[in-house]
PDB file of C-alpha atoms in Angstrom:
ATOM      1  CA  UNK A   1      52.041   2.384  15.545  1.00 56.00           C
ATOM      2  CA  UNK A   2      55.875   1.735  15.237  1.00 69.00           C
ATOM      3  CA  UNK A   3      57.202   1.141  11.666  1.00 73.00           C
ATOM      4  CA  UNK A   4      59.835  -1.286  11.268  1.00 73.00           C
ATOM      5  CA  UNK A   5      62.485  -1.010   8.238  1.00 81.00           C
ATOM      6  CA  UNK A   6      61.754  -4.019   5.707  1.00 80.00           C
ATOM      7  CA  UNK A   7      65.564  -4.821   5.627  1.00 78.00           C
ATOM      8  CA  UNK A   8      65.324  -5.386   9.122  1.00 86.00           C
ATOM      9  CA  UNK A   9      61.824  -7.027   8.325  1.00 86.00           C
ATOM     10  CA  UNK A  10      63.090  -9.579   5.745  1.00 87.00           C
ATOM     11  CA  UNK A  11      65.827 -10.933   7.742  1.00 89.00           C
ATOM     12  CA  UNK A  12      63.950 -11.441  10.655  1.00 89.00           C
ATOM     13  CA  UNK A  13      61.102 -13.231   8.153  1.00 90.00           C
ATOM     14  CA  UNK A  14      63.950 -15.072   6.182  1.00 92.00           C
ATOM     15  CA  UNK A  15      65.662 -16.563   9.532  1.00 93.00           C
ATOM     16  CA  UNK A  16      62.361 -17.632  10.707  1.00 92.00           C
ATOM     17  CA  UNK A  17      61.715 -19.417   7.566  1.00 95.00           C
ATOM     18  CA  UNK A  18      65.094 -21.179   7.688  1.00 95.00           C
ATOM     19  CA  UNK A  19      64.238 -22.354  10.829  1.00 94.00           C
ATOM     20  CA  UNK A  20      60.885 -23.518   9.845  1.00 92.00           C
ATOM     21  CA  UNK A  21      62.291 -25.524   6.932  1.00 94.00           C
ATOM     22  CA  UNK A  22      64.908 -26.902   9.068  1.00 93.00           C
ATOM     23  CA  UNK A  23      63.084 -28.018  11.742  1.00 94.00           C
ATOM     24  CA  UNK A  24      61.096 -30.272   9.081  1.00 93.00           C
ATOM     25  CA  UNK A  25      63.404 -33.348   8.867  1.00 94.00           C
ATOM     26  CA  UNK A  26      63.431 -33.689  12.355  1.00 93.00           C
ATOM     27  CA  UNK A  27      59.662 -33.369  12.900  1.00 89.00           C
ATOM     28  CA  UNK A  28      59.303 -36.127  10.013  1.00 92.00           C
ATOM     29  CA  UNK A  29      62.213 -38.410  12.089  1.00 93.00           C
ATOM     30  CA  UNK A  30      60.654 -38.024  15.753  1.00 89.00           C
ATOM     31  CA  UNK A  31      57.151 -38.926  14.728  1.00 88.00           C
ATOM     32  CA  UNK A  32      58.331 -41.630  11.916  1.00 90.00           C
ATOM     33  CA  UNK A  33      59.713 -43.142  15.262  1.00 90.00           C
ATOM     34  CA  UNK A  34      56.826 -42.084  17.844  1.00 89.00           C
ATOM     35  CA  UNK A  35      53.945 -42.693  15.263  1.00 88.00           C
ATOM     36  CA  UNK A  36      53.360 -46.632  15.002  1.00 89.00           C
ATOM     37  CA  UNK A  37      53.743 -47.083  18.943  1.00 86.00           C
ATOM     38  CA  UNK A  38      50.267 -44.840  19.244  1.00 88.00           C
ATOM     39  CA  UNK A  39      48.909 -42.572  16.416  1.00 86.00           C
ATOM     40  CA  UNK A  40      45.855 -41.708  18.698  1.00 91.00           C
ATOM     41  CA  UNK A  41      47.910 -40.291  21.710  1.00 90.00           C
ATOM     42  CA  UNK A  42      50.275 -38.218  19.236  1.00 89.00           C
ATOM     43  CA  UNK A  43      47.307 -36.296  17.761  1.00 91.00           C
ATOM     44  CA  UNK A  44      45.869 -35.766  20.996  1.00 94.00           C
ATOM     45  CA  UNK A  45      49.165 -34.398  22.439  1.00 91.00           C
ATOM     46  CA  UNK A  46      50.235 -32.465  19.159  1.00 91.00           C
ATOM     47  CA  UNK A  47      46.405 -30.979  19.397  1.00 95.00           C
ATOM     48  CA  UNK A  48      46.415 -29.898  22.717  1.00 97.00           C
ATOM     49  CA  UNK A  49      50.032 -28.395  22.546  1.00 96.00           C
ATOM     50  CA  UNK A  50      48.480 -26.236  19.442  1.00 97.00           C
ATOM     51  CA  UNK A  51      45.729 -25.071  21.423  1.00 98.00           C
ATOM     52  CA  UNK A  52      47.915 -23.738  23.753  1.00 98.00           C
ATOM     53  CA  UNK A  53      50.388 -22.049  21.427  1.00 96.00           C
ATOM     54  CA  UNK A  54      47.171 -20.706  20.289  1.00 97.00           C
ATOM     55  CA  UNK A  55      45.628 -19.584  23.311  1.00 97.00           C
ATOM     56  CA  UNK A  56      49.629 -17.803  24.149  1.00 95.00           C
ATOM     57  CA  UNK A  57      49.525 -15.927  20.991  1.00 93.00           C
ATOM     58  CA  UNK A  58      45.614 -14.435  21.152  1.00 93.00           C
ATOM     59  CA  UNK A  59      46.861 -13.758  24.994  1.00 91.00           C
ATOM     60  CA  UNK A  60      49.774 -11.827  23.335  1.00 88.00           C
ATOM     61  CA  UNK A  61      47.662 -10.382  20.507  1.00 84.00           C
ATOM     62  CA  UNK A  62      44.708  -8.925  23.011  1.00 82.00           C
ATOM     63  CA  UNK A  63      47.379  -7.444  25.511  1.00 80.00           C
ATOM     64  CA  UNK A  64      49.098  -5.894  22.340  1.00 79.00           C
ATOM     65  CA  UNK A  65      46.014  -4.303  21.386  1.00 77.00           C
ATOM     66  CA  UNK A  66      44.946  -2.840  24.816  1.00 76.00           C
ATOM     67  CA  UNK A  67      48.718  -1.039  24.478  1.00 77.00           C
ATOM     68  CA  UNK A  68      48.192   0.485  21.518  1.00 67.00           C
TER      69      UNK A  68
END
């Protein structure tokens, strides 16, 4: 396995959570907007779009695994 410094670590961990907490107003404006037209069809879309960020990253995680 490779080791990774933890400066390196932290900054990569603290840009990704200033993007996380960034992105958080907008998510709350676009579906404050996209919400009342059709709650239904948001969850459905929202849910299948996580399934496949999910399905990308156990893709990502198995082929990571047969590497190592």
């Amino acid at each position: 396995h490779k080791t990774i410094d933890e400066d390196y670590k932290s900054r990569v961990f603290a840009l990704l959570q200033s993007l996380a907490t960034g992105l958080n107003p907008l998510g709350l404006i676009f579906f404050g907007f996209v919400i009342p037209y059709s709650y239904g069809l948001v969850f459905l879309i929202s849910g299948i779009c996580m399934i496949f960020v999910m399905l990308y990253f156990i893709k990502n995680y198995h082929e990571h695994e047969l590497q190592s």
